[in-house]
């Protein structure tokens, strides 16, 4: 969900609707009361939300009693919940996994484009890729999509997303997402975030990067990771996209990729 959110943001930026330096509260003045005297919050930009460096102390682990549990159970304004938590760092200084910030980003893009987020995503991204069965969990309050984890896709359609990234934003000869955004959003922005499936990971702009060493080869897997073992791995050196869907979080899919799949790929 988050990585697709990144692609849609890149499209909106290319259309001139906003930029990574756009200040969130400048675009969403209706939430000014959530600043609560902490001017650090006024400095939060679109780029900070994409990097997960907003400085807002929105946490989701442990889940019980967390802001994320409260948001998921809420029939109210999800963006207000996400933006309303207190600050614990200056924007840009501390990486903190934050699904709420990605949901607030949907509100930002929706405001900037003047279109409902799911309509904009369908017209600019899904339809050009031939994806027709995507399904978003949406807020009962205002139908804002849960872009922090509420996107449902078939495996074949997630593979289309992966292939789009592998081809630097191009699909059937048409540039769907700017190549510059693919390169910027999937490059290293933050090193050593936390472990995914037992492997250390880095972070881009809502994309994971997992360094994978096996034998004498080393690859960086550009990775989209979802709850219940939903994965997309893009390995440019091998011209490879691998998609996995699941129903629980028991197996280590990165381990399966690194130990089984990558060593098995032979290129002439």
PDB file of C-alpha atoms in Angstrom:
ATOM      1  CA  UNK A   1       0.000   0.000   0.000  1.00  0.00           C
ATOM      2  CA  UNK A   2       2.754   2.461   0.968  1.00  0.00           C
ATOM      3  CA  UNK A   3       4.889   1.812  -2.092  1.00  0.00           C
ATOM      4  CA  UNK A   4       1.895   2.332  -4.393  1.00  0.00           C
ATOM      5  CA  UNK A   5       1.251   5.501  -2.406  1.00  0.00           C
ATOM      6  CA  UNK A   6       4.792   6.599  -3.350  1.00  0.00           C
ATOM      7  CA  UNK A   7       4.158   6.003  -7.058  1.00  0.00           C
ATOM      8  CA  UNK A   8       0.950   8.048  -7.001  1.00  0.00           C
ATOM      9  CA  UNK A   9       2.723  10.881  -5.188  1.00  0.00           C
ATOM     10  CA  UNK A  10       5.405  10.875  -7.872  1.00  0.00           C
ATOM     11  CA  UNK A  11       2.759  11.220 -10.570  1.00  0.00           C
ATOM     12  CA  UNK A  12       1.156  14.180  -8.761  1.00  0.00           C
ATOM     13  CA  UNK A  13       4.554  15.832  -8.354  1.00  0.00           C
ATOM     14  CA  UNK A  14       5.257  15.396 -12.068  1.00  0.00           C
ATOM     15  CA  UNK A  15       1.931  17.071 -12.833  1.00  0.00           C
ATOM     16  CA  UNK A  16       3.007  20.063 -10.742  1.00  0.00           C
ATOM     17  CA  UNK A  17       0.316  19.558  -8.090  1.00  0.00           C
ATOM     18  CA  UNK A  18       2.799  19.597  -5.211  1.00  0.00           C
ATOM     19  CA  UNK A  19       6.468  18.898  -4.405  1.00  0.00           C
ATOM     20  CA  UNK A  20       8.495  17.122  -1.741  1.00  0.00           C
ATOM     21  CA  UNK A  21       9.079  20.540  -0.132  1.00  0.00           C
ATOM     22  CA  UNK A  22       5.337  21.323   0.137  1.00  0.00           C
ATOM     23  CA  UNK A  23       4.515  21.923   3.803  1.00  0.00           C
ATOM     24  CA  UNK A  24       1.697  19.700   4.964  1.00  0.00           C
ATOM     25  CA  UNK A  25      -0.038  22.211   7.225  1.00  0.00           C
ATOM     26  CA  UNK A  26       0.178  24.938   4.574  1.00  0.00           C
ATOM     27  CA  UNK A  27      -1.870  22.701   2.303  1.00  0.00           C
ATOM     28  CA  UNK A  28      -4.159  21.488   5.108  1.00  0.00           C
ATOM     29  CA  UNK A  29      -4.918  24.580   7.225  1.00  0.00           C
ATOM     30  CA  UNK A  30      -8.027  22.899   8.615  1.00  0.00           C
ATOM     31  CA  UNK A  31      -5.701  20.920  10.895  1.00  0.00           C
ATOM     32  CA  UNK A  32      -3.864  23.916  12.374  1.00  0.00           C
ATOM     33  CA  UNK A  33      -5.326  23.210  15.805  1.00  0.00           C
ATOM     34  CA  UNK A  34      -3.347  19.943  15.847  1.00  0.00           C
ATOM     35  CA  UNK A  35      -0.071  21.882  15.944  1.00  0.00           C
ATOM     36  CA  UNK A  36      -0.814  22.663  19.607  1.00  0.00           C
ATOM     37  CA  UNK A  37       1.953  25.213  20.017  1.00  0.00           C
ATOM     38  CA  UNK A  38       4.763  22.997  18.679  1.00  0.00           C
ATOM     39  CA  UNK A  39       6.086  24.913  15.674  1.00  0.00           C
ATOM     40  CA  UNK A  40       8.255  21.967  14.653  1.00  0.00           C
ATOM     41  CA  UNK A  41       5.052  20.485  13.263  1.00  0.00           C
ATOM     42  CA  UNK A  42       4.612  23.403  10.854  1.00  0.00           C
ATOM     43  CA  UNK A  43       7.877  22.407   9.170  1.00  0.00           C
ATOM     44  CA  UNK A  44       6.689  18.910   8.167  1.00  0.00           C
ATOM     45  CA  UNK A  45       6.831  18.467   4.403  1.00  0.00           C
ATOM     46  CA  UNK A  46       5.608  15.904   1.904  1.00  0.00           C
ATOM     47  CA  UNK A  47       9.200  14.679   1.710  1.00  0.00           C
ATOM     48  CA  UNK A  48       9.305  14.054   5.453  1.00  0.00           C
ATOM     49  CA  UNK A  49       6.176  11.895   5.252  1.00  0.00           C
ATOM     50  CA  UNK A  50       7.647   9.934   2.341  1.00  0.00           C
ATOM     51  CA  UNK A  51      10.885   9.350   4.281  1.00  0.00           C
ATOM     52  CA  UNK A  52       9.037   8.517   7.526  1.00  0.00           C
ATOM     53  CA  UNK A  53      10.893  11.367   9.204  1.00  0.00           C
ATOM     54  CA  UNK A  54       8.013  13.651  10.150  1.00  0.00           C
ATOM     55  CA  UNK A  55       8.965  13.707  13.826  1.00  0.00           C
ATOM     56  CA  UNK A  56       5.390  12.838  14.839  1.00  0.00           C
ATOM     57  CA  UNK A  57       5.339  10.176  17.537  1.00  0.00           C
ATOM     58  CA  UNK A  58       2.749   8.015  15.762  1.00  0.00           C
ATOM     59  CA  UNK A  59       3.679   4.454  16.626  1.00  0.00           C
ATOM     60  CA  UNK A  60       2.095   1.080  15.939  1.00  0.00           C
ATOM     61  CA  UNK A  61       4.230  -1.335  17.937  1.00  0.00           C
ATOM     62  CA  UNK A  62       3.177  -2.484  20.420  1.00  0.00           C
ATOM     63  CA  UNK A  63      -0.146  -2.382  18.634  1.00  0.00           C
ATOM     64  CA  UNK A  64      -2.424  -2.557  21.681  1.00  0.00           C
ATOM     65  CA  UNK A  65      -3.195   0.983  22.784  1.00  0.00           C
ATOM     66  CA  UNK A  66      -1.207   2.545  19.930  1.00  0.00           C
ATOM     67  CA  UNK A  67      -2.324   5.485  17.773  1.00  0.00           C
ATOM     68  CA  UNK A  68      -2.489   3.027  14.874  1.00  0.00           C
ATOM     69  CA  UNK A  69      -4.934   0.775  16.691  1.00  0.00           C
ATOM     70  CA  UNK A  70      -7.012   3.842  17.529  1.00  0.00           C
ATOM     71  CA  UNK A  71      -7.004   4.950  13.877  1.00  0.00           C
ATOM     72  CA  UNK A  72      -7.939   1.520  12.566  1.00  0.00           C
ATOM     73  CA  UNK A  73     -10.877   1.330  14.962  1.00  0.00           C
ATOM     74  CA  UNK A  74     -12.003   4.903  14.376  1.00  0.00           C
ATOM     75  CA  UNK A  75     -15.032   6.090  12.451  1.00  0.00           C
ATOM     76  CA  UNK A  76     -13.604   9.607  12.555  1.00  0.00           C
ATOM     77  CA  UNK A  77     -11.000  11.593  10.633  1.00  0.00           C
ATOM     78  CA  UNK A  78      -7.973   9.359  10.053  1.00  0.00           C
ATOM     79  CA  UNK A  79      -5.759  12.229   8.876  1.00  0.00           C
ATOM     80  CA  UNK A  80      -6.516  14.159  12.080  1.00  0.00           C
ATOM     81  CA  UNK A  81      -5.527  11.159  14.196  1.00  0.00           C
ATOM     82  CA  UNK A  82      -2.297  10.729  12.233  1.00  0.00           C
ATOM     83  CA  UNK A  83      -1.325  14.391  12.420  1.00  0.00           C
ATOM     84  CA  UNK A  84      -2.548  14.970  15.960  1.00  0.00           C
ATOM     85  CA  UNK A  85       0.043  12.966  17.889  1.00  0.00           C
ATOM     86  CA  UNK A  86       2.779  14.977  19.663  1.00  0.00           C
ATOM     87  CA  UNK A  87       6.225  15.508  18.177  1.00  0.00           C
ATOM     88  CA  UNK A  88       9.232  13.655  19.527  1.00  0.00           C
ATOM     89  CA  UNK A  89      11.811  14.908  17.023  1.00  0.00           C
ATOM     90  CA  UNK A  90      12.416  17.722  14.572  1.00  0.00           C
ATOM     91  CA  UNK A  91      11.255  16.891  11.036  1.00  0.00           C
ATOM     92  CA  UNK A  92      13.959  15.191   9.002  1.00  0.00           C
ATOM     93  CA  UNK A  93      16.049  14.026  11.963  1.00  0.00           C
ATOM     94  CA  UNK A  94      14.596  10.682  13.082  1.00  0.00           C
ATOM     95  CA  UNK A  95      13.303   7.715  11.062  1.00  0.00           C
ATOM     96  CA  UNK A  96      10.178   6.209  12.662  1.00  0.00           C
ATOM     97  CA  UNK A  97       7.892   3.705  10.969  1.00  0.00           C
ATOM     98  CA  UNK A  98       4.632   5.601  10.614  1.00  0.00           C
ATOM     99  CA  UNK A  99       1.629   4.294   8.683  1.00  0.00           C
ATOM    100  CA  UNK A 100      -0.454   7.241   9.858  1.00  0.00           C
ATOM    101  CA  UNK A 101       1.778   9.705   8.046  1.00  0.00           C
ATOM    102  CA  UNK A 102       1.209   7.798   4.804  1.00  0.00           C
ATOM    103  CA  UNK A 103      -2.553   7.994   5.328  1.00  0.00           C
ATOM    104  CA  UNK A 104      -2.240  11.748   5.953  1.00  0.00           C
ATOM    105  CA  UNK A 105      -0.282  11.925   2.700  1.00  0.00           C
ATOM    106  CA  UNK A 106      -3.366  10.620   0.899  1.00  0.00           C
ATOM    107  CA  UNK A 107      -5.249  13.637   2.258  1.00  0.00           C
ATOM    108  CA  UNK A 108      -2.435  15.903   1.039  1.00  0.00           C
ATOM    109  CA  UNK A 109      -2.471  14.509  -2.502  1.00  0.00           C
ATOM    110  CA  UNK A 110      -6.267  14.498  -2.594  1.00  0.00           C
ATOM    111  CA  UNK A 111      -6.295  18.188  -1.647  1.00  0.00           C
ATOM    112  CA  UNK A 112      -3.515  19.107  -4.063  1.00  0.00           C
ATOM    113  CA  UNK A 113      -5.100  17.345  -7.048  1.00  0.00           C
ATOM    114  CA  UNK A 114      -8.722  18.175  -6.267  1.00  0.00           C
ATOM    115  CA  UNK A 115      -9.664  14.539  -6.909  1.00  0.00           C
ATOM    116  CA  UNK A 116     -10.541  11.659  -4.612  1.00  0.00           C
ATOM    117  CA  UNK A 117      -7.353   9.746  -4.025  1.00  0.00           C
ATOM    118  CA  UNK A 118      -8.651   6.385  -5.227  1.00  0.00           C
ATOM    119  CA  UNK A 119     -10.027   7.970  -8.426  1.00  0.00           C
ATOM    120  CA  UNK A 120      -6.720   9.692  -9.092  1.00  0.00           C
ATOM    121  CA  UNK A 121      -4.771   6.472  -8.462  1.00  0.00           C
ATOM    122  CA  UNK A 122      -7.123   4.470 -10.679  1.00  0.00           C
ATOM    123  CA  UNK A 123      -6.913   6.886 -13.611  1.00  0.00           C
ATOM    124  CA  UNK A 124      -3.175   7.653 -13.450  1.00  0.00           C
ATOM    125  CA  UNK A 125      -1.739   4.310 -12.326  1.00  0.00           C
ATOM    126  CA  UNK A 126      -4.010   1.274 -12.212  1.00  0.00           C
ATOM    127  CA  UNK A 127      -5.956   1.668 -15.452  1.00  0.00           C
ATOM    128  CA  UNK A 128      -2.850   2.267 -17.618  1.00  0.00           C
ATOM    129  CA  UNK A 129      -1.383  -0.955 -16.173  1.00  0.00           C
ATOM    130  CA  UNK A 130      -4.537  -2.943 -16.900  1.00  0.00           C
ATOM    131  CA  UNK A 131      -5.361  -3.324 -13.189  1.00  0.00           C
ATOM    132  CA  UNK A 132      -9.124  -3.332 -12.587  1.00  0.00           C
ATOM    133  CA  UNK A 133      -9.752  -5.279  -9.364  1.00  0.00           C
ATOM    134  CA  UNK A 134      -7.883  -3.131  -6.824  1.00  0.00           C
ATOM    135  CA  UNK A 135      -9.769  -2.589  -3.587  1.00  0.00           C
ATOM    136  CA  UNK A 136      -9.037  -0.036  -0.851  1.00  0.00           C
ATOM    137  CA  UNK A 137     -10.185  -0.117   2.752  1.00  0.00           C
ATOM    138  CA  UNK A 138     -11.612   3.374   3.250  1.00  0.00           C
ATOM    139  CA  UNK A 139     -12.602   5.569   6.167  1.00  0.00           C
ATOM    140  CA  UNK A 140     -16.245   5.535   7.222  1.00  0.00           C
ATOM    141  CA  UNK A 141     -15.834   9.245   7.929  1.00  0.00           C
ATOM    142  CA  UNK A 142     -14.902  10.546   4.481  1.00  0.00           C
ATOM    143  CA  UNK A 143     -13.858   7.560   2.292  1.00  0.00           C
ATOM    144  CA  UNK A 144     -10.158   8.442   2.574  1.00  0.00           C
ATOM    145  CA  UNK A 145      -8.249   5.280   1.572  1.00  0.00           C
ATOM    146  CA  UNK A 146      -6.097   3.515   4.131  1.00  0.00           C
ATOM    147  CA  UNK A 147      -2.891   4.063   2.173  1.00  0.00           C
ATOM    148  CA  UNK A 148      -0.867   2.824   5.145  1.00  0.00           C
ATOM    149  CA  UNK A 149      -1.996  -0.769   4.638  1.00  0.00           C
ATOM    150  CA  UNK A 150      -5.446  -1.001   3.087  1.00  0.00           C
ATOM    151  CA  UNK A 151      -4.800  -1.804  -0.572  1.00  0.00           C
ATOM    152  CA  UNK A 152      -5.819  -5.234  -1.872  1.00  0.00           C
ATOM    153  CA  UNK A 153      -4.364  -6.484  -5.162  1.00  0.00           C
ATOM    154  CA  UNK A 154      -4.169  -9.812  -6.976  1.00  0.00           C
ATOM    155  CA  UNK A 155      -0.672 -11.258  -7.202  1.00  0.00           C
ATOM    156  CA  UNK A 156      -0.556 -10.692 -10.974  1.00  0.00           C
ATOM    157  CA  UNK A 157      -1.446  -7.042 -10.495  1.00  0.00           C
ATOM    158  CA  UNK A 158       1.191  -6.548  -7.807  1.00  0.00           C
ATOM    159  CA  UNK A 159       3.624  -8.052 -10.326  1.00  0.00           C
ATOM    160  CA  UNK A 160       2.566  -5.371 -12.807  1.00  0.00           C
ATOM    161  CA  UNK A 161       3.497  -2.730 -10.221  1.00  0.00           C
ATOM    162  CA  UNK A 162       6.860  -4.425  -9.755  1.00  0.00           C
ATOM    163  CA  UNK A 163       7.501  -4.617 -13.468  1.00  0.00           C
ATOM    164  CA  UNK A 164       6.642  -0.925 -13.837  1.00  0.00           C
ATOM    165  CA  UNK A 165       9.371  -0.120 -11.309  1.00  0.00           C
ATOM    166  CA  UNK A 166      11.805  -2.534 -12.957  1.00  0.00           C
ATOM    167  CA  UNK A 167      11.272  -0.656 -16.232  1.00  0.00           C
ATOM    168  CA  UNK A 168      11.791   2.736 -14.557  1.00  0.00           C
ATOM    169  CA  UNK A 169       8.145   3.762 -14.725  1.00  0.00           C
ATOM    170  CA  UNK A 170       7.423   2.736 -18.317  1.00  0.00           C
ATOM    171  CA  UNK A 171       4.625   0.370 -19.410  1.00  0.00           C
ATOM    172  CA  UNK A 172       4.098  -0.738 -23.032  1.00  0.00           C
ATOM    173  CA  UNK A 173       6.186   2.182 -24.257  1.00  0.00           C
ATOM    174  CA  UNK A 174       4.316   4.790 -22.183  1.00  0.00           C
ATOM    175  CA  UNK A 175       5.916   6.592 -19.236  1.00  0.00           C
ATOM    176  CA  UNK A 176       3.363   6.128 -16.424  1.00  0.00           C
ATOM    177  CA  UNK A 177       5.567   7.291 -13.549  1.00  0.00           C
ATOM    178  CA  UNK A 178       8.528   9.594 -14.262  1.00  0.00           C
ATOM    179  CA  UNK A 179      11.836   7.722 -14.408  1.00  0.00           C
ATOM    180  CA  UNK A 180      13.337  10.396 -12.173  1.00  0.00           C
ATOM    181  CA  UNK A 181      10.773   9.576  -9.468  1.00  0.00           C
ATOM    182  CA  UNK A 182      11.415   5.836  -9.674  1.00  0.00           C
ATOM    183  CA  UNK A 183      15.134   6.448  -9.217  1.00  0.00           C
ATOM    184  CA  UNK A 184      14.646   8.974  -6.416  1.00  0.00           C
ATOM    185  CA  UNK A 185      12.051   7.013  -4.482  1.00  0.00           C
ATOM    186  CA  UNK A 186      13.893   3.689  -4.600  1.00  0.00           C
ATOM    187  CA  UNK A 187      17.388   4.970  -3.836  1.00  0.00           C
ATOM    188  CA  UNK A 188      18.904   4.853  -0.350  1.00  0.00           C
ATOM    189  CA  UNK A 189      17.572   7.622   1.918  1.00  0.00           C
ATOM    190  CA  UNK A 190      17.942   6.019   5.356  1.00  0.00           C
ATOM    191  CA  UNK A 191      20.369   3.247   6.288  1.00  0.00           C
ATOM    192  CA  UNK A 192      19.775   0.477   8.785  1.00  0.00           C
ATOM    193  CA  UNK A 193      16.114   0.926   9.661  1.00  0.00           C
ATOM    194  CA  UNK A 194      14.978  -2.437  11.032  1.00  0.00           C
ATOM    195  CA  UNK A 195      14.941  -6.111  10.226  1.00  0.00           C
ATOM    196  CA  UNK A 196      12.617  -7.537   7.583  1.00  0.00           C
ATOM    197  CA  UNK A 197      12.331 -11.302   7.759  1.00  0.00           C
ATOM    198  CA  UNK A 198      15.606 -11.492   9.652  1.00  0.00           C
ATOM    199  CA  UNK A 199      17.525  -9.267   7.227  1.00  0.00           C
ATOM    200  CA  UNK A 200      18.671  -5.713   7.790  1.00  0.00           C
ATOM    201  CA  UNK A 201      16.973  -3.155   5.573  1.00  0.00           C
ATOM    202  CA  UNK A 202      17.382   0.400   4.359  1.00  0.00           C
ATOM    203  CA  UNK A 203      14.640   2.796   3.277  1.00  0.00           C
ATOM    204  CA  UNK A 204      13.848   5.004   0.304  1.00  0.00           C
ATOM    205  CA  UNK A 205      10.615   6.960  -0.152  1.00  0.00           C
ATOM    206  CA  UNK A 206       8.082   4.346   1.001  1.00  0.00           C
ATOM    207  CA  UNK A 207      10.183   1.578  -0.540  1.00  0.00           C
ATOM    208  CA  UNK A 208      12.397  -0.874   1.360  1.00  0.00           C
ATOM    209  CA  UNK A 209      15.863  -1.847   0.194  1.00  0.00           C
ATOM    210  CA  UNK A 210      17.222  -5.227   1.310  1.00  0.00           C
ATOM    211  CA  UNK A 211      20.914  -5.912   0.561  1.00  0.00           C
ATOM    212  CA  UNK A 212      21.158  -9.544  -0.503  1.00  0.00           C
ATOM    213  CA  UNK A 213      24.478 -11.396  -0.571  1.00  0.00           C
ATOM    214  CA  UNK A 214      24.711 -14.992  -1.750  1.00  0.00           C
ATOM    215  CA  UNK A 215      27.767 -16.833  -3.013  1.00  0.00           C
ATOM    216  CA  UNK A 216      29.924 -14.230  -4.733  1.00  0.00           C
ATOM    217  CA  UNK A 217      27.009 -12.022  -5.801  1.00  0.00           C
ATOM    218  CA  UNK A 218      25.423  -9.036  -4.064  1.00  0.00           C
ATOM    219  CA  UNK A 219      22.126  -7.454  -5.021  1.00  0.00           C
ATOM    220  CA  UNK A 220      19.883  -4.805  -3.576  1.00  0.00           C
ATOM    221  CA  UNK A 221      16.261  -5.871  -3.685  1.00  0.00           C
ATOM    222  CA  UNK A 222      13.848  -2.953  -4.048  1.00  0.00           C
ATOM    223  CA  UNK A 223      11.011  -4.213  -1.911  1.00  0.00           C
ATOM    224  CA  UNK A 224       7.365  -3.516  -1.140  1.00  0.00           C
ATOM    225  CA  UNK A 225       6.315  -5.251   2.061  1.00  0.00           C
ATOM    226  CA  UNK A 226       2.786  -5.686   3.377  1.00  0.00           C
ATOM    227  CA  UNK A 227       1.246  -7.306   6.434  1.00  0.00           C
ATOM    228  CA  UNK A 228       0.434 -11.037   6.258  1.00  0.00           C
ATOM    229  CA  UNK A 229       3.367 -11.690   3.905  1.00  0.00           C
ATOM    230  CA  UNK A 230       2.465  -9.652   0.854  1.00  0.00           C
ATOM    231  CA  UNK A 231       5.719  -8.906  -0.965  1.00  0.00           C
ATOM    232  CA  UNK A 232       7.106  -7.555  -4.214  1.00  0.00           C
ATOM    233  CA  UNK A 233      10.844  -7.824  -4.889  1.00  0.00           C
ATOM    234  CA  UNK A 234      12.494  -5.984  -7.770  1.00  0.00           C
ATOM    235  CA  UNK A 235      16.077  -7.003  -8.579  1.00  0.00           C
ATOM    236  CA  UNK A 236      17.342  -4.815 -11.456  1.00  0.00           C
ATOM    237  CA  UNK A 237      20.654  -6.649 -12.011  1.00  0.00           C
ATOM    238  CA  UNK A 238      18.792  -9.883 -12.659  1.00  0.00           C
ATOM    239  CA  UNK A 239      15.905  -8.223 -14.561  1.00  0.00           C
ATOM    240  CA  UNK A 240      13.682  -9.951 -12.024  1.00  0.00           C
ATOM    241  CA  UNK A 241      10.358  -9.346 -10.283  1.00  0.00           C
ATOM    242  CA  UNK A 242       9.096 -11.804  -7.668  1.00  0.00           C
ATOM    243  CA  UNK A 243       5.715 -11.418  -5.959  1.00  0.00           C
ATOM    244  CA  UNK A 244       4.465 -13.381  -2.965  1.00  0.00           C
ATOM    245  CA  UNK A 245       1.039 -13.226  -1.321  1.00  0.00           C
ATOM    246  CA  UNK A 246       0.215 -14.857   1.987  1.00  0.00           C
ATOM    247  CA  UNK A 247      -2.216 -15.209   4.851  1.00  0.00           C
ATOM    248  CA  UNK A 248       0.025 -14.898   7.920  1.00  0.00           C
ATOM    249  CA  UNK A 249       3.402 -13.534   8.991  1.00  0.00           C
ATOM    250  CA  UNK A 250       5.032 -16.840   9.922  1.00  0.00           C
ATOM    251  CA  UNK A 251       7.418 -17.472   7.014  1.00  0.00           C
ATOM    252  CA  UNK A 252      10.485 -15.367   6.246  1.00  0.00           C
ATOM    253  CA  UNK A 253       9.922 -14.515   2.603  1.00  0.00           C
ATOM    254  CA  UNK A 254      13.158 -12.458   2.272  1.00  0.00           C
ATOM    255  CA  UNK A 255      15.042 -15.549   3.436  1.00  0.00           C
ATOM    256  CA  UNK A 256      13.282 -17.593   0.748  1.00  0.00           C
ATOM    257  CA  UNK A 257      14.287 -14.982  -1.854  1.00  0.00           C
ATOM    258  CA  UNK A 258      17.910 -14.737  -0.791  1.00  0.00           C
ATOM    259  CA  UNK A 259      18.602 -18.410  -0.118  1.00  0.00           C
ATOM    260  CA  UNK A 260      16.483 -20.040  -2.839  1.00  0.00           C
ATOM    261  CA  UNK A 261      15.383 -17.727  -5.631  1.00  0.00           C
ATOM    262  CA  UNK A 262      18.347 -15.436  -6.271  1.00  0.00           C
ATOM    263  CA  UNK A 263      21.010 -18.171  -6.490  1.00  0.00           C
ATOM    264  CA  UNK A 264      18.765 -20.075  -8.913  1.00  0.00           C
ATOM    265  CA  UNK A 265      18.573 -17.296 -11.507  1.00  0.00           C
ATOM    266  CA  UNK A 266      20.932 -17.845 -14.427  1.00  0.00           C
ATOM    267  CA  UNK A 267      21.543 -15.141 -17.023  1.00  0.00           C
ATOM    268  CA  UNK A 268      23.521 -15.598 -20.225  1.00  0.00           C
TER     269      UNK A 268
END
